[in-house]
Coordinates of C-alpha atoms and ligand atoms in Angstrom, one line a residue:
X1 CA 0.0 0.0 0.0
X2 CA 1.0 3.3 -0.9
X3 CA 0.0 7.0 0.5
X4 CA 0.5 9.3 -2.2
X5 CA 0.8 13.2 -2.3
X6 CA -0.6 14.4 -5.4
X7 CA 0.2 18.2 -6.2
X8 CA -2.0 19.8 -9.5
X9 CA -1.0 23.4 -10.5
X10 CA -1.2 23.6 -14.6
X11 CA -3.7 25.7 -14.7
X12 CA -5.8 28.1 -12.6
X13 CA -6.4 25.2 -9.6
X14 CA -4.2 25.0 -6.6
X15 CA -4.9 21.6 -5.5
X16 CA -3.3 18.5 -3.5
X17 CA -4.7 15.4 -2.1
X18 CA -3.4 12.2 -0.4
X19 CA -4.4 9.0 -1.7
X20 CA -3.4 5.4 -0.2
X21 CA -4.1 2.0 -1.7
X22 CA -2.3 -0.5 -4.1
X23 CA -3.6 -1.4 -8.0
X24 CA -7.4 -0.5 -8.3
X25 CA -7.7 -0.3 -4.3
X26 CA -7.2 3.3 -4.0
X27 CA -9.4 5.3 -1.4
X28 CA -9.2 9.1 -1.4
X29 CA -8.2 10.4 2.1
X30 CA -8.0 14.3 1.2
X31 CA -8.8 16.8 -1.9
X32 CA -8.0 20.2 -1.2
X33 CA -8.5 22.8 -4.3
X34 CA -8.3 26.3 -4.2
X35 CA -9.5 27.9 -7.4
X36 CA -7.9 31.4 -8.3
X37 CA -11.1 33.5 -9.2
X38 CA -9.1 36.5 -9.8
X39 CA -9.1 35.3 -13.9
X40 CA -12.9 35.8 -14.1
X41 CA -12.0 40.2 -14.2
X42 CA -10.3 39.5 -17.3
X43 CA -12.4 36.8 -18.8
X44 CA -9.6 34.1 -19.6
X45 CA -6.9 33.1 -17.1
X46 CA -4.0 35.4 -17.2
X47 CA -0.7 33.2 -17.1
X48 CA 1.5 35.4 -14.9
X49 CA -0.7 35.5 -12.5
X50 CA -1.9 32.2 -12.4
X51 CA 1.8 30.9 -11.3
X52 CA 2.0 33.9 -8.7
X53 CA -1.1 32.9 -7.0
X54 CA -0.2 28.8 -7.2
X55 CA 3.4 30.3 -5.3
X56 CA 1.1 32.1 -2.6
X57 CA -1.0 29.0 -2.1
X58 CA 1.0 26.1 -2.5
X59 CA 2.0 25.5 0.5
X60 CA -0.9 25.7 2.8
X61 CA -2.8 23.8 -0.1
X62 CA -0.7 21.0 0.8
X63 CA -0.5 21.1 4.4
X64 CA -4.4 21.2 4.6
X65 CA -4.5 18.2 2.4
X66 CA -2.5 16.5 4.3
X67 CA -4.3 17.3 7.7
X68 CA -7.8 16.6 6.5
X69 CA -6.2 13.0 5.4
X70 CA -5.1 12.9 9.4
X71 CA -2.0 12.3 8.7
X72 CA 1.4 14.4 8.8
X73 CA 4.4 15.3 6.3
X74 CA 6.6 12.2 7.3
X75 CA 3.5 9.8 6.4
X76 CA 3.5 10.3 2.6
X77 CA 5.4 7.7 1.0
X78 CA 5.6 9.5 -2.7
X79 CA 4.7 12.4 -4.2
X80 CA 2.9 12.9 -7.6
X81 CA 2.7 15.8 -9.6
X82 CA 1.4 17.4 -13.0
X83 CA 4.5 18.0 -15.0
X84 CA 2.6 18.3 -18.5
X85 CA 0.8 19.9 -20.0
X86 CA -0.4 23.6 -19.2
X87 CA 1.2 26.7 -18.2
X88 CA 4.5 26.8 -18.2
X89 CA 5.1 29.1 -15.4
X90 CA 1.8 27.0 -13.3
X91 CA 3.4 23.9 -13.9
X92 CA 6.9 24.8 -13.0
X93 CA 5.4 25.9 -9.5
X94 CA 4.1 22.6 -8.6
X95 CA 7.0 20.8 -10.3
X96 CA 9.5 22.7 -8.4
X97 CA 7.8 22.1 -5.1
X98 CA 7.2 18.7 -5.2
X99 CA 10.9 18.4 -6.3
X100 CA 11.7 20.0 -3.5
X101 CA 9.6 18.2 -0.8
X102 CA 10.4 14.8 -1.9
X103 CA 14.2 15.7 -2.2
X104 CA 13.6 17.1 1.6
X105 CA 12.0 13.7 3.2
X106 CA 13.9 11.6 0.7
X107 CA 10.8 10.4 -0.9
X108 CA 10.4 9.6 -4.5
X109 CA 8.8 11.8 -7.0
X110 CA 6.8 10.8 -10.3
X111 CA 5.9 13.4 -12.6
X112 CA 2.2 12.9 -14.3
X113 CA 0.9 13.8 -17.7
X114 CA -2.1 16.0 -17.0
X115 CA -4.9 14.4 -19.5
X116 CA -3.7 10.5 -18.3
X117 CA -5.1 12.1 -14.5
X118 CA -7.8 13.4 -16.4
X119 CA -8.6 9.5 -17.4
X120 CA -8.0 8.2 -14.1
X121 CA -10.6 10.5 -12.1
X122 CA -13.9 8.3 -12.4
X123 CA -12.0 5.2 -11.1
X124 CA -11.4 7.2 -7.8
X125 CA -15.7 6.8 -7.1
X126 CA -16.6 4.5 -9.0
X127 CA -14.4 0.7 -9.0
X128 CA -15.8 -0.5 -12.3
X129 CA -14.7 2.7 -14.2
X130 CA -11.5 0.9 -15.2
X131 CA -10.1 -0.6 -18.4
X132 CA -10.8 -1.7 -20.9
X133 CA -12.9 1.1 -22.0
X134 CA -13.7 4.1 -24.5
X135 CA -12.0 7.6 -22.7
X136 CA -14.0 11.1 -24.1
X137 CA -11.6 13.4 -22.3
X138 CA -13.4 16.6 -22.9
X139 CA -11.6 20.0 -21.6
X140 CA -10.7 23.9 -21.8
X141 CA -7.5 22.9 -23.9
X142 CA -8.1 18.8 -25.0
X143 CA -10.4 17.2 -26.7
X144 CA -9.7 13.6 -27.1
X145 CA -10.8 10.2 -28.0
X146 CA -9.2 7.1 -26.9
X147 CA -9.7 3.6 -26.6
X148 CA -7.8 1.8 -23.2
X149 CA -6.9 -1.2 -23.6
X150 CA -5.0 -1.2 -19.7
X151 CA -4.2 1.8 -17.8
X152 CA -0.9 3.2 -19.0
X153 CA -1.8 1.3 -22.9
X154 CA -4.1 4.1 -25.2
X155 CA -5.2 4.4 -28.8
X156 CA -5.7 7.5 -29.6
X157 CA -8.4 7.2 -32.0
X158 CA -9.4 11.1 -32.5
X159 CA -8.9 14.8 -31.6
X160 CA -10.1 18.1 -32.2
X161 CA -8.9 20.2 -35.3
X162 CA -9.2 23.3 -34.0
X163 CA -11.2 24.3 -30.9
X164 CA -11.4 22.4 -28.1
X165 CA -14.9 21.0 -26.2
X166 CA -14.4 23.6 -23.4
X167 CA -12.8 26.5 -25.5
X168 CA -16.2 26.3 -27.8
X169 CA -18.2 27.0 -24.9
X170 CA -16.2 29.4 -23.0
X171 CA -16.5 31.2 -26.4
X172 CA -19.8 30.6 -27.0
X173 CA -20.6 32.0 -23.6
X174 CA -18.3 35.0 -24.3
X175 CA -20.5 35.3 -27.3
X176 CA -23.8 35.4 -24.9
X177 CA -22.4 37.7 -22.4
X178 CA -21.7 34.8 -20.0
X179 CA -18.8 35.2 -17.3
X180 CA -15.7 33.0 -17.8
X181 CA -15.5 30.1 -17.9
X182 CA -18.8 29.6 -19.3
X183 CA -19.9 26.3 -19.8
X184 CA -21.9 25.4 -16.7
X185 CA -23.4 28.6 -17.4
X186 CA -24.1 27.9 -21.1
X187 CA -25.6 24.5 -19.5
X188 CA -27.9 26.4 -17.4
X189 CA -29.3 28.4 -19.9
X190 CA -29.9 26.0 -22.4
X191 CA -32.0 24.2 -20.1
X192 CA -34.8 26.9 -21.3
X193 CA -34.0 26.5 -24.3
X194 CA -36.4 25.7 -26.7
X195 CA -34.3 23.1 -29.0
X196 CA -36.5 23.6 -32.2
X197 CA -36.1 27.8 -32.6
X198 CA -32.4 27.4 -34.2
X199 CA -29.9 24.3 -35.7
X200 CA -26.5 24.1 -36.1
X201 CA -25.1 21.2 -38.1
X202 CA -23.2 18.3 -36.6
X203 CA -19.3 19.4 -36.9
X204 CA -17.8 16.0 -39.3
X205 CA -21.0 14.0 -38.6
X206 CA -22.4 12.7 -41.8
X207 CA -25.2 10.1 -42.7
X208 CA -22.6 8.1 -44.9
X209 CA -19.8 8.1 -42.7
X210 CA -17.4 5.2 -42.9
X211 CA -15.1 4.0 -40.4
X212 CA -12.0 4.3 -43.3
X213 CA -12.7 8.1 -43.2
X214 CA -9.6 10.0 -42.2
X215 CA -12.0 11.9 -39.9
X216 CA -14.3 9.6 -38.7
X217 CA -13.4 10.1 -35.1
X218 CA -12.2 13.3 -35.6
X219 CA -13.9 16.7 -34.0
X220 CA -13.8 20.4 -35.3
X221 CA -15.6 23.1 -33.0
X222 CA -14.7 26.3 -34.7
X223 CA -17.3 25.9 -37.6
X224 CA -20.3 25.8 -34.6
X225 CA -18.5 28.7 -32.8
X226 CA -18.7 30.8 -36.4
X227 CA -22.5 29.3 -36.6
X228 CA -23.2 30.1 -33.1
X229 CA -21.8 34.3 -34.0
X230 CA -24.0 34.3 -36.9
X231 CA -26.8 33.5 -35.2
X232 CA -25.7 36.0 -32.7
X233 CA -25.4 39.0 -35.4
X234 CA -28.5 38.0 -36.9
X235 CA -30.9 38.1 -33.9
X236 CA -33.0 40.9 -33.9
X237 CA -34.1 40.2 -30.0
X238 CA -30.5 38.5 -28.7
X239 CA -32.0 38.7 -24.9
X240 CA -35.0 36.8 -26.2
X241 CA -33.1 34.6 -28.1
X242 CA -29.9 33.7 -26.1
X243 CA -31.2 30.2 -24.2
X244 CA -32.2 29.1 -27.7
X245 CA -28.8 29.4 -28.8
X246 CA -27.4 28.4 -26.2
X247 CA -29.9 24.8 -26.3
X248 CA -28.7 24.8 -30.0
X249 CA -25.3 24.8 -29.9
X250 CA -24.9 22.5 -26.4
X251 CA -27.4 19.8 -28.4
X252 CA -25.0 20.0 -31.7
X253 CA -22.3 19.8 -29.6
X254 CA -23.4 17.2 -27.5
X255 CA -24.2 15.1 -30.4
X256 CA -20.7 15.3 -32.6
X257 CA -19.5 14.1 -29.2
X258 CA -21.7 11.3 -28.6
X259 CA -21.6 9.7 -31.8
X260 CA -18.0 9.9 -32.1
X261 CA -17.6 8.2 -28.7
X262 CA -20.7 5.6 -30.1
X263 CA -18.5 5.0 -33.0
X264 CA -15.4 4.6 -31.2
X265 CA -16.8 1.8 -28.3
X266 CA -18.6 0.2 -31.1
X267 CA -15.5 -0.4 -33.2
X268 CA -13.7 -1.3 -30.5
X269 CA -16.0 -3.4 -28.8
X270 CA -16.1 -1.8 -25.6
X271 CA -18.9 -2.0 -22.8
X272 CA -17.3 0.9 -20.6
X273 CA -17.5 4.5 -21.8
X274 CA -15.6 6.8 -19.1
X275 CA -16.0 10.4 -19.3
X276 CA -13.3 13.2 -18.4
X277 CA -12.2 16.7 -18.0
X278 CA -14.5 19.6 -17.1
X279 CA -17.0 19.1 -20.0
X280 CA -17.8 16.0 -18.1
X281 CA -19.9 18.2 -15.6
X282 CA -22.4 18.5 -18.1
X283 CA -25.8 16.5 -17.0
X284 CA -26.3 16.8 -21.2
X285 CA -23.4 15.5 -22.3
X286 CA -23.7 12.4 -19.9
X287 CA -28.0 11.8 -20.3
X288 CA -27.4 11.6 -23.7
X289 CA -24.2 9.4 -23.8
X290 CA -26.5 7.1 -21.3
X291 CA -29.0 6.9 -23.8
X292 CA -27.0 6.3 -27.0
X293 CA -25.1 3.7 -25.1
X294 CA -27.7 1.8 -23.8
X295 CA -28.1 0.7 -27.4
X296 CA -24.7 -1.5 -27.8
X297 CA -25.0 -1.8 -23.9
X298 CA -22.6 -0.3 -23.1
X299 CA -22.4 1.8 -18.8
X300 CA -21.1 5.1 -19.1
X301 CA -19.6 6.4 -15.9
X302 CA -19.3 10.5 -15.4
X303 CA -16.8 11.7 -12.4
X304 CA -18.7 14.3 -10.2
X305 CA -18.0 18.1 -11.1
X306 CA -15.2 18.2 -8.4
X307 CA -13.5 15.2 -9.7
X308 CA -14.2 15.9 -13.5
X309 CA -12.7 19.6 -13.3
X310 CA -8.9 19.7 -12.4
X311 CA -7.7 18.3 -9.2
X312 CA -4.9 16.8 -7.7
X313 CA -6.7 13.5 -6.9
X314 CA -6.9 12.2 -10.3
X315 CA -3.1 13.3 -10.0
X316 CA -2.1 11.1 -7.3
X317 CA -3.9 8.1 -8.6
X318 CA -2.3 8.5 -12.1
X319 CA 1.3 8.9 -10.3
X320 CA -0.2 5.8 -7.5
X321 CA 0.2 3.7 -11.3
X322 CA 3.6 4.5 -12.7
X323 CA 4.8 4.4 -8.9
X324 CA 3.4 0.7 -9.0
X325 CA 5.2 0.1 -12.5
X326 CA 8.5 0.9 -10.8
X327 CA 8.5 4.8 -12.8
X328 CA 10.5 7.8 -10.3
X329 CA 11.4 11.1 -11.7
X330 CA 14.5 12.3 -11.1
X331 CA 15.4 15.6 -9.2
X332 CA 15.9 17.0 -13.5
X333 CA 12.3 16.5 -13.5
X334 CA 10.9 19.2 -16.0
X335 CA 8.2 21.6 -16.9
X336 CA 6.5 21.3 -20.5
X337 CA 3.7 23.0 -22.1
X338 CA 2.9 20.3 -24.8
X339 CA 3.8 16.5 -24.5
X340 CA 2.5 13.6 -25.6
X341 CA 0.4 11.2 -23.3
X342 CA 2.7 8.4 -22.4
X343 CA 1.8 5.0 -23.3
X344 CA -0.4 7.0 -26.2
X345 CA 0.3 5.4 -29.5
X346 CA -1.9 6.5 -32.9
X347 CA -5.0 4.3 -34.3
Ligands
KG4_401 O1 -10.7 20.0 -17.2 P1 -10.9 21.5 -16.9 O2 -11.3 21.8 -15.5 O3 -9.6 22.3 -17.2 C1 -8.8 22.0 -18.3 O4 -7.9 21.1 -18.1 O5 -8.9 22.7 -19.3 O6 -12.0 22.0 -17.9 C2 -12.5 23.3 -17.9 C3 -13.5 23.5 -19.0 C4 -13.9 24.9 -19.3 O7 -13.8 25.2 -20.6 C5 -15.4 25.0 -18.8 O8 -16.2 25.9 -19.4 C6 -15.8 23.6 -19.0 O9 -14.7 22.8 -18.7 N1 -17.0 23.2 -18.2 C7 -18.2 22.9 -18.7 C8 -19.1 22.7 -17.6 N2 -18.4 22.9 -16.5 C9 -17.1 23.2 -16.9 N3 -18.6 22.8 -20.0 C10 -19.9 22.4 -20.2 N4 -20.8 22.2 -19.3 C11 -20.5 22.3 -18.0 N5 -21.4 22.1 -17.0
ZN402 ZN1 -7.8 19.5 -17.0

C-alpha cells in the first residue's frame, strides 16, 4: 500500500490530495482545491498570474491536504505531480515544489501527464470505471478520444482540429455575455431552451460516414463557434433569443460528441465509456451518452463536477500507477507546455 501526495497546478487550480491504496484499491483520504477566481476580471486566465497565486497558495494547499487525510508530512510515501501539460510558469510551480519536498524527506517523486489524471478520475468513485474502455476526455485545452486497452496502454483514436470541447463553450458563452468560464453557465441556460427555434449542423457528422474516413473520429468546433456568432449577429431580440442558442449549440455539440464516442466503443468493442475533463460536468453530455449507449449496452460512468474539473486527486492516482510500475522522476524533472500522453500510440 501506498500513501500518495498528489500536487496539480497547470492551470488556474491550486490543489493536492493524499491517496493510499495499491492497483485498483485506492481510497481518497484528502482533496484540497483552491480555485484562483481573480481570472474571471479578465475573462480568460492570465498566465502570470496564475503561477504567482499557485506560489502564494501552494503550501498551505498541501499542508491542509495532508491534515484533513489525518496524517502528517513524514506519512506520505511519494509524491505525484502534474509535469505536463499547461502553463509553463503553473506547472513549473508545482513541479519545483514537489521536487523539492520529496528531495527534503527523501521520498520519491513521479511526474504525471495531466490528461492520463484526467482518465483516471472516475476510477477514484466508482471501482468499475476501469479498463478496458472508450476515454472522451473533454476540456478547456483537449479534446480527445481514446480507446484503453490497460491503464498506461491508449489508442488515440481522434482529436479536435481546431477548438477544443471547453474552448467552444467558453466562447460561446463569451459570445452570450456569459462570465468566464462559461460552460456550466451555457448549461444552465440552455435548459430553457427551446431546441427547435435554431440548428447548427453536426461538426464531421455525416449520414454516410465510414469507419475508413480519415475523420471519422475526428472533431472540429470552430465551424459551430462561427454558426453560433451568426446567429448571434443576426438576432433581432438576442436577450430573447440567447437560451435558444445556447440549447442549439450545447445539443449539436453534445451530439458530434456522442456519436464519435458511439463509433469509437462500437468499433472497438467496448462496454465501458468513461467520461473526463471539465465538459464531463455536463448533466447533457452524460444523459445523452447514457442513452445512445444503452443501445450497444454499453455503462457510461461520469466523475462528479469536483472530480471531472482539475484536481490533484486524479493526479495522485495516475502517479499511484507508474509508482506501482517501478516509474520515479529524477530531481531533473521538468516543466512542459505540450507533450504527448505516455503509453499513447496513434489508431
Ligand atoms: O478540465 P478542466 O477543469 O480544465 C482544463 O484542463 O482545461 O476543464 C475546464 C472546461 C472549461 O472550458 C469549462 O467551461 C468547461 O470545462 N465546463 C463545462 C461545464 N463545466 C465546466 N462545459 C460544459 N458544461 C459544464 N457544466
Ligand atoms: Zn484539465
Amino acid at each position: 500500500m501506498t500513501r500518495m501526495l498528489g500536487i496539480e497546478t497547470s492551470c488556474d487550480e491550486t490543489s493536492a490530495s493524499v491517496i493510499d491504496g495499491e492497483g485498483n484499491d485506492v481510497a481518497m483520504k484528502s482533496l484540497v482545491i483552491l480555485s484562483q477566481d481573480i481570472h474571471r476580471v479578465f475573462g480568460g486566465v492570465v498566465p502570470e498570474i496564475a503561477s504567482r497565486a499557485h506560489l502564494t497558495s501552494i503550501v498551505p494547499v498541501v499542508q491542509r491536504a495532508v491534515n484533513e487525510a489525518a496524517l502528517g508530512i513524514e506519512d506520505i510515501d511519494a509524491i505525484a505531480v502534474t509535469s505536463a501539460p499547461g502553463l509553463i510558469g503553473a506547472l513549473l510551480v508545482g513541479v519545483c515544489f514537489a521536487k523539492s519536498l520529496a528531495f527534503a524527506r527523501g521520498i520519491p517523486v513521479v511526474g504525471v501527464h495531466h490528461m492520463e489524471g484526467h482518465l483516471f478520475a472516475t476510477s477514484l468513485e466508482d471501482p468499475d470505471a476501469v479498463p478496458p474502455f472508450t476515454g472522451l476526455l473533454v476540456s478547456g485545452g483537449h479534446t480527445l478520444l481514446v480507446d484503453v486497452e490497460d491503464w498506461g496502454r491508449y489508442r488515440l483514436l481522434g482529436a479536435t482540429r481546431d477548438d477544443a470541447a471547453g474552448e467552444a463553450f467558453d466562447k460561446v458563452a463569451k459570445l452570450l455575455g456569459c462570465p468566464y468560464p462559461g460552460g456550466r453557465h451555457i448549461e444552465q441556460l440552455a435548459r430553457t431552451g427551446d431546441p427547435s427555434r435554431f440548428r447548427f449542423s453536426r461538426p464531421m457528422v455525416r449520414r454516410n460516414d465510414k469507419p475508413s474516413d480519415a475523420d471519422y473520429f475526428a472533431f472540429s468546433f470552430s465551424g459551430l463557434k462561427t454558426a453560433v456568432l451568426n446567429a448571434v449577429r443576426g438576432s433581432a431580440d438576442l436577450d430573447g433569443d440567447r437560451a435558444h442558442i445556447a440549447r442549439a449549440f450545447q445539443d449539436a455539440l453534445v451530439e458530434t460528441l456522442v456519436e464519435k464516442t458511439f463509433r469509437a466503443a462500437a468499433t472497438c468493442g467496448r462496454s465501458r465509456v468513461v467520461l473526463g475533463g471539465g465538459v464531463a460536468c455536463n448533466s447533457a453530455l452524460a444523459g445523452e451518452m447514457r442513452q445512445r449507449m444503452a443501445g450497444i449496452g454499453a455503462t457510461v460512468f461520469a466523475p462528479s463536477p469536483r472530480l471531472a474539473t482539475d484536481n490533484a486527486a486524479m493526479i495522485a492516482r495516475a502517479g499511484l500507477f507508474h509508482f506501482e510500475m517501478g516509474e520515479r522522476s529524477g530531481l531533473d524533472l521538468n516543466a512542459y507546455a505540450n507533450q504527448p500522453i505516455p503509453g499513447l500510440i496513434a489508431a
